[in-house]
Amino acid sequence: MSEQADKCNPRWKDEPIQNGYIPSYLDKDELCVVCGDKATGYHYRCITCEGCKGFFRRTIQKNLNPTYACKYESKCIIDKVTRNQCQECRFKKCLAVGMATDLVLDDSKRLAKRKLIEENRERRRRREELQKTAWDRPEPSQEEWELIRVVTEAHVATNAQGNHWKQKRKFLSAVGVKESKPEDIGSAPIINAPEGSKVDIEAFSQFTKIITPAITRVVDFAKKLPMFCELPCEDQIILLKGCCMEIMSLRAAVRYDPESETLTLNGEMAVTRGQLKNGGLGVVSDAIFDLGVSLSSFNLNDTEVALLQAVILLSSDRPGLTSVERIERCQEDFLLAFEHYINHRKHTVAHFWPKLLMKVTDLYKKSSDRLQGTQTLIHTQGGTPGKNLKKTLAPR
């Protein structure tokens, strides 16, 4: 280039080359395709340095290219020494190597993009902090592991069909229960219940057959917990009467099958929402099904279901209890072991522990609000969950 070209006054100085972050996709010492300086990334479809990126962006944003004029027949050589001496030739080279004008954002779009990048960065930072916190949370102590073992064994021993319920379940139909999903759901005879709702005779008949063994399994679960057995007999009866429907509802809810949209009762009978409602449970069926749907994403294992049942069983707010503080301490022991076990499992569901506690609270509320809807079904079996419990609780 001539000496006259060296005297061209640049409109601005280049931005200094950043020595910070260099993308991993760049080869070592990769050069800018415009001026040959050290490249810092892929900008506007080309690998360039920070200086040429900024020059190209400003030229497009401020529409400066009509003001550029080369004094030397538009034949200037552009390199890292001469790039500031002729804006027209530099801009033409930017276009020649493939830099895309349509990718340059105006000020408003650029600010919006910067804001989005910052928001994504902050969101990623918070997620990383949550993950780090989750990994740092305490796990069960030796005593808590023993408590977890006892309650898990109690649940497994009293949980009908165990983990094989899907293979062993039968679907309720108008003619009883059968192996495959029925085509004639809802075709059974219907009678009017005292409250004015409709009751499916066949479903009602089948439910009354399984209610007593289901209650017995809840009682047997409680009897396998030393903390429960050490309580006064009257308190045991009150706790069981209060939790029986809740635990049976939970056991059904965790056996919700999204594919067939059924719950499996007592590990053996798969029913639809409508069948459960028309079988005598009325609006309670909606609460149980809704719980099943919401819990399906939690993928609870046997230990988590067992700990949930223990927390529900040992509820110190049941009316008439005499050992309230003792029961509170027992429940707190299970809650703490449960929380630490959740930490140990490291679930991928965000805020798993508080969300699960909210499900339990919701189950409390719905079961207490709607429990009366199940009394007809339970009385058909000769009493309430508490009837003859003294005899049932006696050591065998």
mmCIF file of C-alpha atoms in Angstrom, residues 17-299:
data_model
loop_
_atom_site.group_PDB
_atom_site.id
_atom_site.type_symbol
_atom_site.label_atom_id
_atom_site.label_comp_id
_atom_site.label_asym_id
_atom_site.label_seq_id
_atom_site.Cartn_x
_atom_site.Cartn_y
_atom_site.Cartn_z
ATOM 1 C CA ILE A 17 -8.729 -7.847 21.643
ATOM 2 C CA GLN A 18 -10.212 -9.664 24.603
ATOM 3 C CA ASN A 19 -7.971 -12.131 26.410
ATOM 4 C CA GLY A 20 -10.898 -13.702 28.224
ATOM 5 C CA TYR A 21 -13.277 -16.413 27.087
ATOM 6 C CA ILE A 22 -12.426 -18.121 23.779
ATOM 7 C CA PRO A 23 -15.010 -20.658 22.515
ATOM 8 C CA SER A 24 -13.959 -24.302 22.607
ATOM 9 C CA TYR A 25 -14.935 -24.790 18.960
ATOM 10 C CA LEU A 26 -12.042 -22.569 17.790
ATOM 11 C CA ASP A 27 -8.775 -24.225 16.851
ATOM 12 C CA LYS A 28 -5.708 -22.992 18.662
ATOM 13 C CA ASP A 29 -4.477 -19.665 17.263
ATOM 14 C CA GLU A 30 -7.268 -19.487 14.665
ATOM 15 C CA LEU A 31 -7.140 -16.196 12.737
ATOM 16 C CA CYS A 32 -9.756 -13.634 11.739
ATOM 17 C CA VAL A 33 -10.847 -14.191 8.119
ATOM 18 C CA VAL A 34 -11.017 -10.419 7.570
ATOM 19 C CA CYS A 35 -7.754 -9.043 8.963
ATOM 20 C CA GLY A 36 -5.727 -12.038 10.129
ATOM 21 C CA ASP A 37 -5.665 -11.035 13.807
ATOM 22 C CA LYS A 38 -6.392 -13.615 16.522
ATOM 23 C CA ALA A 39 -10.021 -14.744 16.249
ATOM 24 C CA THR A 40 -12.329 -14.707 19.263
ATOM 25 C CA GLY A 41 -15.367 -16.526 17.902
ATOM 26 C CA TYR A 42 -17.985 -17.082 15.243
ATOM 27 C CA HIS A 43 -19.516 -13.660 14.534
ATOM 28 C CA TYR A 44 -22.190 -12.965 11.923
ATOM 29 C CA ARG A 45 -21.440 -16.320 10.223
ATOM 30 C CA CYS A 46 -17.655 -15.849 10.103
ATOM 31 C CA ILE A 47 -14.734 -16.480 12.413
ATOM 32 C CA THR A 48 -13.407 -13.008 13.216
ATOM 33 C CA CYS A 49 -11.588 -10.951 15.815
ATOM 34 C CA GLU A 50 -13.369 -8.599 18.215
ATOM 35 C CA GLY A 51 -12.259 -5.575 16.179
ATOM 36 C CA CYS A 52 -13.797 -6.707 12.881
ATOM 37 C CA LYS A 53 -16.923 -7.906 14.670
ATOM 38 C CA GLY A 54 -17.420 -4.476 16.249
ATOM 39 C CA PHE A 55 -16.594 -2.635 13.025
ATOM 40 C CA PHE A 56 -19.118 -4.674 11.035
ATOM 41 C CA ARG A 57 -21.831 -4.309 13.704
ATOM 42 C CA ARG A 58 -21.428 -0.518 13.985
ATOM 43 C CA THR A 59 -21.379 -0.115 10.218
ATOM 44 C CA ILE A 60 -24.719 -1.888 9.818
ATOM 45 C CA GLN A 61 -26.425 -0.463 12.922
ATOM 46 C CA LYS A 62 -25.510 3.136 12.056
ATOM 47 C CA ASN A 63 -25.759 2.661 8.273
ATOM 48 C CA LEU A 64 -22.249 4.027 7.790
ATOM 49 C CA ASN A 65 -21.261 2.146 4.637
ATOM 50 C CA PRO A 66 -22.578 4.888 2.264
ATOM 51 C CA THR A 67 -20.150 7.299 3.920
ATOM 52 C CA TYR A 68 -17.107 5.101 3.324
ATOM 53 C CA ALA A 69 -14.877 6.078 0.404
ATOM 54 C CA CYS A 70 -11.597 4.496 -0.631
ATOM 55 C CA LYS A 71 -9.034 6.892 -2.070
ATOM 56 C CA TYR A 72 -7.091 4.169 -3.780
ATOM 57 C CA GLU A 73 -9.402 2.426 -6.277
ATOM 58 C CA SER A 74 -10.872 0.064 -3.651
ATOM 59 C CA LYS A 75 -7.824 -2.169 -3.796
ATOM 60 C CA CYS A 76 -6.465 -1.780 -0.249
ATOM 61 C CA ILE A 77 -4.993 -4.862 1.430
ATOM 62 C CA ILE A 78 -6.700 -5.454 4.762
ATOM 63 C CA ASP A 79 -4.634 -6.943 7.588
ATOM 64 C CA LYS A 80 -4.302 -6.257 11.290
ATOM 65 C CA VAL A 81 -1.930 -3.352 10.592
ATOM 66 C CA THR A 82 -3.910 -1.627 7.820
ATOM 67 C CA ARG A 83 -7.504 -2.505 8.803
ATOM 68 C CA ASN A 84 -8.168 0.951 10.309
ATOM 69 C CA GLN A 85 -6.896 2.846 7.290
ATOM 70 C CA CYS A 86 -9.719 2.180 4.795
ATOM 71 C CA GLN A 87 -13.225 1.528 6.034
ATOM 72 C CA GLU A 88 -14.676 0.873 2.557
ATOM 73 C CA CYS A 89 -12.200 -1.871 1.712
ATOM 74 C CA ARG A 90 -12.518 -3.357 5.174
ATOM 75 C CA PHE A 91 -16.321 -3.462 4.910
ATOM 76 C CA LYS A 92 -16.169 -4.948 1.413
ATOM 77 C CA LYS A 93 -13.875 -7.665 2.690
ATOM 78 C CA CYS A 94 -16.287 -8.388 5.543
ATOM 79 C CA LEU A 95 -19.007 -8.975 2.959
ATOM 80 C CA ALA A 96 -16.688 -10.927 0.669
ATOM 81 C CA VAL A 97 -15.755 -13.457 3.348
ATOM 82 C CA GLY A 98 -19.450 -14.005 4.149
ATOM 83 C CA MET A 99 -20.368 -11.828 7.143
ATOM 84 C CA ALA A 100 -24.180 -11.548 7.192
ATOM 85 C CA THR A 101 -25.808 -8.134 7.505
ATOM 86 C CA ASP A 102 -29.181 -9.701 8.416
ATOM 87 C CA LEU A 103 -27.736 -11.092 11.636
ATOM 88 C CA VAL A 104 -26.864 -7.662 13.020
ATOM 89 C CA LEU A 105 -29.507 -6.638 15.554
ATOM 90 C CA ASP A 106 -30.699 -3.091 16.070
ATOM 91 C CA ASP A 107 -30.323 -1.540 19.521
ATOM 92 C CA SER A 108 -33.700 -2.694 20.858
ATOM 93 C CA LYS A 109 -33.228 -6.289 19.673
ATOM 94 C CA ARG A 110 -29.648 -6.310 20.921
ATOM 95 C CA LEU A 111 -30.756 -5.158 24.380
ATOM 96 C CA ALA A 112 -33.532 -7.762 24.397
ATOM 97 C CA LYS A 113 -31.044 -10.479 23.451
ATOM 98 C CA ARG A 114 -28.604 -9.324 26.127
ATOM 99 C CA LYS A 115 -31.403 -9.395 28.691
ATOM 100 C CA LEU A 116 -32.383 -12.913 27.629
ATOM 101 C CA ILE A 117 -28.778 -14.068 27.901
ATOM 102 C CA GLU A 118 -28.508 -12.589 31.401
ATOM 103 C CA GLU A 119 -31.779 -14.216 32.454
ATOM 104 C CA ASN A 120 -30.642 -17.593 31.137
ATOM 105 C CA ARG A 121 -27.303 -17.182 32.900
ATOM 106 C CA GLU A 122 -29.045 -16.327 36.174
ATOM 107 C CA ARG A 123 -31.452 -19.245 35.745
ATOM 108 C CA ARG A 124 -28.523 -21.596 35.162
ATOM 109 C CA ARG A 125 -26.705 -20.198 38.188
ATOM 110 C CA ARG A 126 -29.744 -20.751 40.425
ATOM 111 C CA ARG A 127 -30.176 -24.290 39.097
ATOM 112 C CA GLU A 128 -26.527 -25.082 39.791
ATOM 113 C CA GLU A 129 -26.860 -23.671 43.306
ATOM 114 C CA LEU A 130 -29.950 -25.805 43.930
ATOM 115 C CA GLN A 131 -28.144 -28.895 42.683
ATOM 116 C CA LYS A 132 -25.122 -28.114 44.845
ATOM 117 C CA THR A 133 -27.379 -27.554 47.857
ATOM 118 C CA ALA A 134 -29.161 -30.842 47.182
ATOM 119 C CA TRP A 135 -25.872 -32.727 47.148
ATOM 120 C CA ASP A 136 -24.806 -31.044 50.392
ATOM 121 C CA ARG A 137 -27.989 -31.907 52.331
ATOM 122 C CA PRO A 138 -27.748 -34.401 55.218
ATOM 123 C CA GLU A 139 -28.557 -38.050 54.618
ATOM 124 C CA PRO A 140 -30.011 -40.537 57.135
ATOM 125 C CA SER A 141 -28.071 -41.322 60.295
ATOM 126 C CA GLN A 142 -27.509 -44.926 61.399
ATOM 127 C CA GLU A 143 -30.545 -44.732 63.702
ATOM 128 C CA GLU A 144 -32.677 -43.279 60.903
ATOM 129 C CA TRP A 145 -31.624 -46.035 58.507
ATOM 130 C CA GLU A 146 -32.861 -48.566 61.067
ATOM 131 C CA LEU A 147 -36.190 -46.721 61.342
ATOM 132 C CA ILE A 148 -36.423 -46.645 57.539
ATOM 133 C CA ARG A 149 -35.724 -50.379 57.362
ATOM 134 C CA VAL A 150 -38.456 -51.207 59.877
ATOM 135 C CA VAL A 151 -41.148 -49.094 58.224
ATOM 136 C CA THR A 152 -40.230 -50.325 54.729
ATOM 137 C CA GLU A 153 -40.464 -53.959 55.820
ATOM 138 C CA ALA A 154 -43.814 -53.219 57.482
ATOM 139 C CA HIS A 155 -45.171 -51.759 54.260
ATOM 140 C CA VAL A 156 -43.846 -54.510 51.991
ATOM 141 C CA ALA A 157 -45.274 -57.203 54.283
ATOM 142 C CA THR A 158 -48.762 -55.651 54.245
ATOM 143 C CA ASN A 159 -48.926 -54.327 50.685
ATOM 144 C CA ALA A 160 -51.110 -56.637 48.588
ATOM 145 C CA GLN A 161 -49.379 -58.054 45.477
ATOM 146 C CA GLY A 162 -46.275 -55.942 46.139
ATOM 147 C CA ASN A 163 -44.593 -54.682 42.984
ATOM 148 C CA HIS A 164 -46.406 -57.256 40.835
ATOM 149 C CA TRP A 165 -49.804 -55.563 41.048
ATOM 150 C CA LYS A 166 -49.866 -54.669 37.347
ATOM 151 C CA GLN A 167 -49.401 -58.291 36.347
ATOM 152 C CA LYS A 168 -51.942 -59.629 38.872
ATOM 153 C CA ARG A 169 -54.680 -56.981 38.724
ATOM 154 C CA LYS A 170 -58.083 -57.649 37.189
ATOM 155 C CA PHE A 171 -60.383 -55.043 35.680
ATOM 156 C CA LEU A 172 -63.854 -54.438 37.059
ATOM 157 C CA SER A 173 -66.678 -54.925 34.563
ATOM 158 C CA ALA A 174 -70.463 -55.144 34.594
ATOM 159 C CA VAL A 175 -70.208 -58.878 35.305
ATOM 160 C CA GLY A 176 -67.600 -58.787 38.040
ATOM 161 C CA VAL A 177 -63.838 -58.733 37.533
ATOM 162 C CA LYS A 178 -62.034 -60.035 34.470
ATOM 163 C CA GLU A 179 -58.526 -60.244 33.083
ATOM 164 C CA SER A 180 -58.591 -57.586 30.371
ATOM 165 C CA LYS A 181 -59.862 -54.028 30.297
ATOM 166 C CA PRO A 182 -63.689 -54.151 29.972
ATOM 167 C CA GLU A 183 -65.560 -52.769 27.001
ATOM 168 C CA ASP A 184 -68.832 -52.486 28.913
ATOM 169 C CA ILE A 185 -67.885 -50.097 31.723
ATOM 170 C CA GLY A 186 -70.966 -48.352 33.047
ATOM 171 C CA SER A 187 -73.471 -50.939 31.797
ATOM 172 C CA ALA A 188 -74.144 -52.483 35.212
ATOM 173 C CA PRO A 189 -77.493 -51.873 36.974
ATOM 174 C CA ILE A 190 -77.700 -48.503 38.741
ATOM 175 C CA ILE A 191 -79.574 -47.687 41.957
ATOM 176 C CA ASN A 192 -80.147 -44.393 43.751
ATOM 177 C CA ALA A 193 -78.114 -43.809 46.911
ATOM 178 C CA PRO A 194 -79.650 -42.024 49.940
ATOM 179 C CA GLU A 195 -77.748 -38.808 49.104
ATOM 180 C CA GLY A 196 -79.207 -38.792 45.606
ATOM 181 C CA SER A 197 -76.082 -40.034 43.793
ATOM 182 C CA LYS A 198 -76.056 -43.122 41.565
ATOM 183 C CA VAL A 199 -74.522 -46.389 42.773
ATOM 184 C CA ASP A 200 -73.315 -49.169 40.457
ATOM 185 C CA ILE A 201 -74.547 -52.392 42.106
ATOM 186 C CA GLU A 202 -71.731 -54.597 40.762
ATOM 187 C CA ALA A 203 -68.999 -52.106 41.655
ATOM 188 C CA PHE A 204 -70.508 -51.594 45.117
ATOM 189 C CA SER A 205 -70.604 -55.358 45.654
ATOM 190 C CA GLN A 206 -66.981 -55.785 44.619
ATOM 191 C CA PHE A 207 -65.790 -52.882 46.792
ATOM 192 C CA THR A 208 -67.466 -54.295 49.895
ATOM 193 C CA LYS A 209 -65.540 -57.531 49.374
ATOM 194 C CA ILE A 210 -62.142 -55.840 49.480
ATOM 195 C CA ILE A 211 -62.707 -53.117 52.093
ATOM 196 C CA THR A 212 -62.207 -55.380 55.146
ATOM 197 C CA PRO A 213 -58.905 -56.959 53.984
ATOM 198 C CA ALA A 214 -57.682 -53.483 52.994
ATOM 199 C CA ILE A 215 -58.433 -52.160 56.494
ATOM 200 C CA THR A 216 -56.784 -55.220 58.042
ATOM 201 C CA ARG A 217 -53.598 -54.561 56.075
ATOM 202 C CA VAL A 218 -53.461 -50.979 57.376
ATOM 203 C CA VAL A 219 -53.838 -52.276 60.951
ATOM 204 C CA ASP A 220 -51.139 -54.890 60.373
ATOM 205 C CA PHE A 221 -48.829 -52.199 58.989
ATOM 206 C CA ALA A 222 -49.280 -50.105 62.141
ATOM 207 C CA LYS A 223 -48.714 -53.107 64.434
ATOM 208 C CA LYS A 224 -45.293 -53.678 62.875
ATOM 209 C CA LEU A 225 -44.076 -50.246 64.017
ATOM 210 C CA PRO A 226 -42.602 -50.363 67.555
ATOM 211 C CA MET A 227 -43.366 -46.659 68.130
ATOM 212 C CA PHE A 228 -47.041 -47.282 67.461
ATOM 213 C CA CYS A 229 -47.255 -50.449 69.558
ATOM 214 C CA GLU A 230 -45.850 -48.627 72.604
ATOM 215 C CA LEU A 231 -48.769 -46.155 72.607
ATOM 216 C CA PRO A 232 -51.860 -46.685 74.808
ATOM 217 C CA CYS A 233 -54.448 -48.938 73.164
ATOM 218 C CA GLU A 234 -57.087 -46.190 73.033
ATOM 219 C CA ASP A 235 -54.667 -43.878 71.207
ATOM 220 C CA GLN A 236 -53.843 -46.668 68.767
ATOM 221 C CA ILE A 237 -57.546 -47.058 67.960
ATOM 222 C CA ILE A 238 -58.011 -43.297 67.459
ATOM 223 C CA LEU A 239 -54.975 -43.097 65.172
ATOM 224 C CA LEU A 240 -56.144 -46.042 63.082
ATOM 225 C CA LYS A 241 -59.696 -44.743 62.771
ATOM 226 C CA GLY A 242 -58.298 -41.386 61.669
ATOM 227 C CA CYS A 243 -55.744 -42.642 59.147
ATOM 228 C CA CYS A 244 -57.379 -45.738 57.685
ATOM 229 C CA MET A 245 -59.115 -44.062 54.751
ATOM 230 C CA GLU A 246 -56.090 -41.829 54.106
ATOM 231 C CA ILE A 247 -53.633 -44.720 53.933
ATOM 232 C CA MET A 248 -55.964 -46.840 51.801
ATOM 233 C CA SER A 249 -56.370 -43.843 49.487
ATOM 234 C CA LEU A 250 -52.589 -43.395 49.301
ATOM 235 C CA ARG A 251 -52.035 -47.092 48.570
ATOM 236 C CA ALA A 252 -54.549 -46.892 45.741
ATOM 237 C CA ALA A 253 -53.191 -43.574 44.432
ATOM 238 C CA VAL A 254 -49.616 -44.833 44.033
ATOM 239 C CA ARG A 255 -51.040 -47.612 41.844
ATOM 240 C CA TYR A 256 -52.446 -45.239 39.277
ATOM 241 C CA ASP A 257 -51.842 -46.406 35.711
ATOM 242 C CA PRO A 258 -51.823 -43.515 33.192
ATOM 243 C CA GLU A 259 -52.142 -45.901 30.247
ATOM 244 C CA SER A 260 -55.484 -47.400 31.333
ATOM 245 C CA GLU A 261 -56.432 -44.432 33.570
ATOM 246 C CA THR A 262 -57.239 -46.805 36.428
ATOM 247 C CA LEU A 263 -56.388 -47.242 40.097
ATOM 248 C CA THR A 264 -55.740 -50.696 41.514
ATOM 249 C CA LEU A 265 -57.535 -51.259 44.818
ATOM 250 C CA ASN A 266 -56.092 -53.625 47.403
ATOM 251 C CA GLY A 267 -53.554 -54.762 44.815
ATOM 252 C CA GLU A 268 -56.111 -56.713 42.823
ATOM 253 C CA MET A 269 -58.999 -54.698 41.304
ATOM 254 C CA ALA A 270 -58.374 -52.041 38.635
ATOM 255 C CA VAL A 271 -61.153 -49.442 38.450
ATOM 256 C CA THR A 272 -61.848 -46.291 36.466
ATOM 257 C CA ARG A 273 -62.733 -42.944 38.011
ATOM 258 C CA GLY A 274 -66.396 -43.434 37.135
ATOM 259 C CA GLN A 275 -66.531 -46.937 38.608
ATOM 260 C CA LEU A 276 -64.974 -45.759 41.856
ATOM 261 C CA LYS A 277 -67.430 -42.882 42.065
ATOM 262 C CA ASN A 278 -70.488 -45.021 41.265
ATOM 263 C CA GLY A 279 -69.310 -47.809 43.539
ATOM 264 C CA GLY A 280 -70.185 -45.860 46.674
ATOM 265 C CA LEU A 281 -67.222 -43.514 47.157
ATOM 266 C CA GLY A 282 -68.836 -40.547 45.414
ATOM 267 C CA VAL A 283 -66.717 -37.387 45.350
ATOM 268 C CA VAL A 284 -63.935 -39.101 47.325
ATOM 269 C CA SER A 285 -63.057 -40.928 44.103
ATOM 270 C CA ASP A 286 -62.034 -37.643 42.468
ATOM 271 C CA ALA A 287 -59.682 -36.838 45.346
ATOM 272 C CA ILE A 288 -58.043 -40.281 45.156
ATOM 273 C CA PHE A 289 -57.690 -40.192 41.371
ATOM 274 C CA ASP A 290 -56.333 -36.638 41.409
ATOM 275 C CA LEU A 291 -53.760 -37.710 43.990
ATOM 276 C CA GLY A 292 -52.795 -40.680 41.817
ATOM 277 C CA VAL A 293 -52.327 -38.495 38.751
ATOM 278 C CA SER A 294 -50.205 -35.953 40.643
ATOM 279 C CA LEU A 295 -48.063 -38.610 42.356
ATOM 280 C CA SER A 296 -47.366 -40.490 39.122
ATOM 281 C CA SER A 297 -44.553 -38.059 38.239
ATOM 282 C CA PHE A 298 -42.848 -38.591 41.617
ATOM 283 C CA ASN A 299 -41.952 -42.268 40.991
#
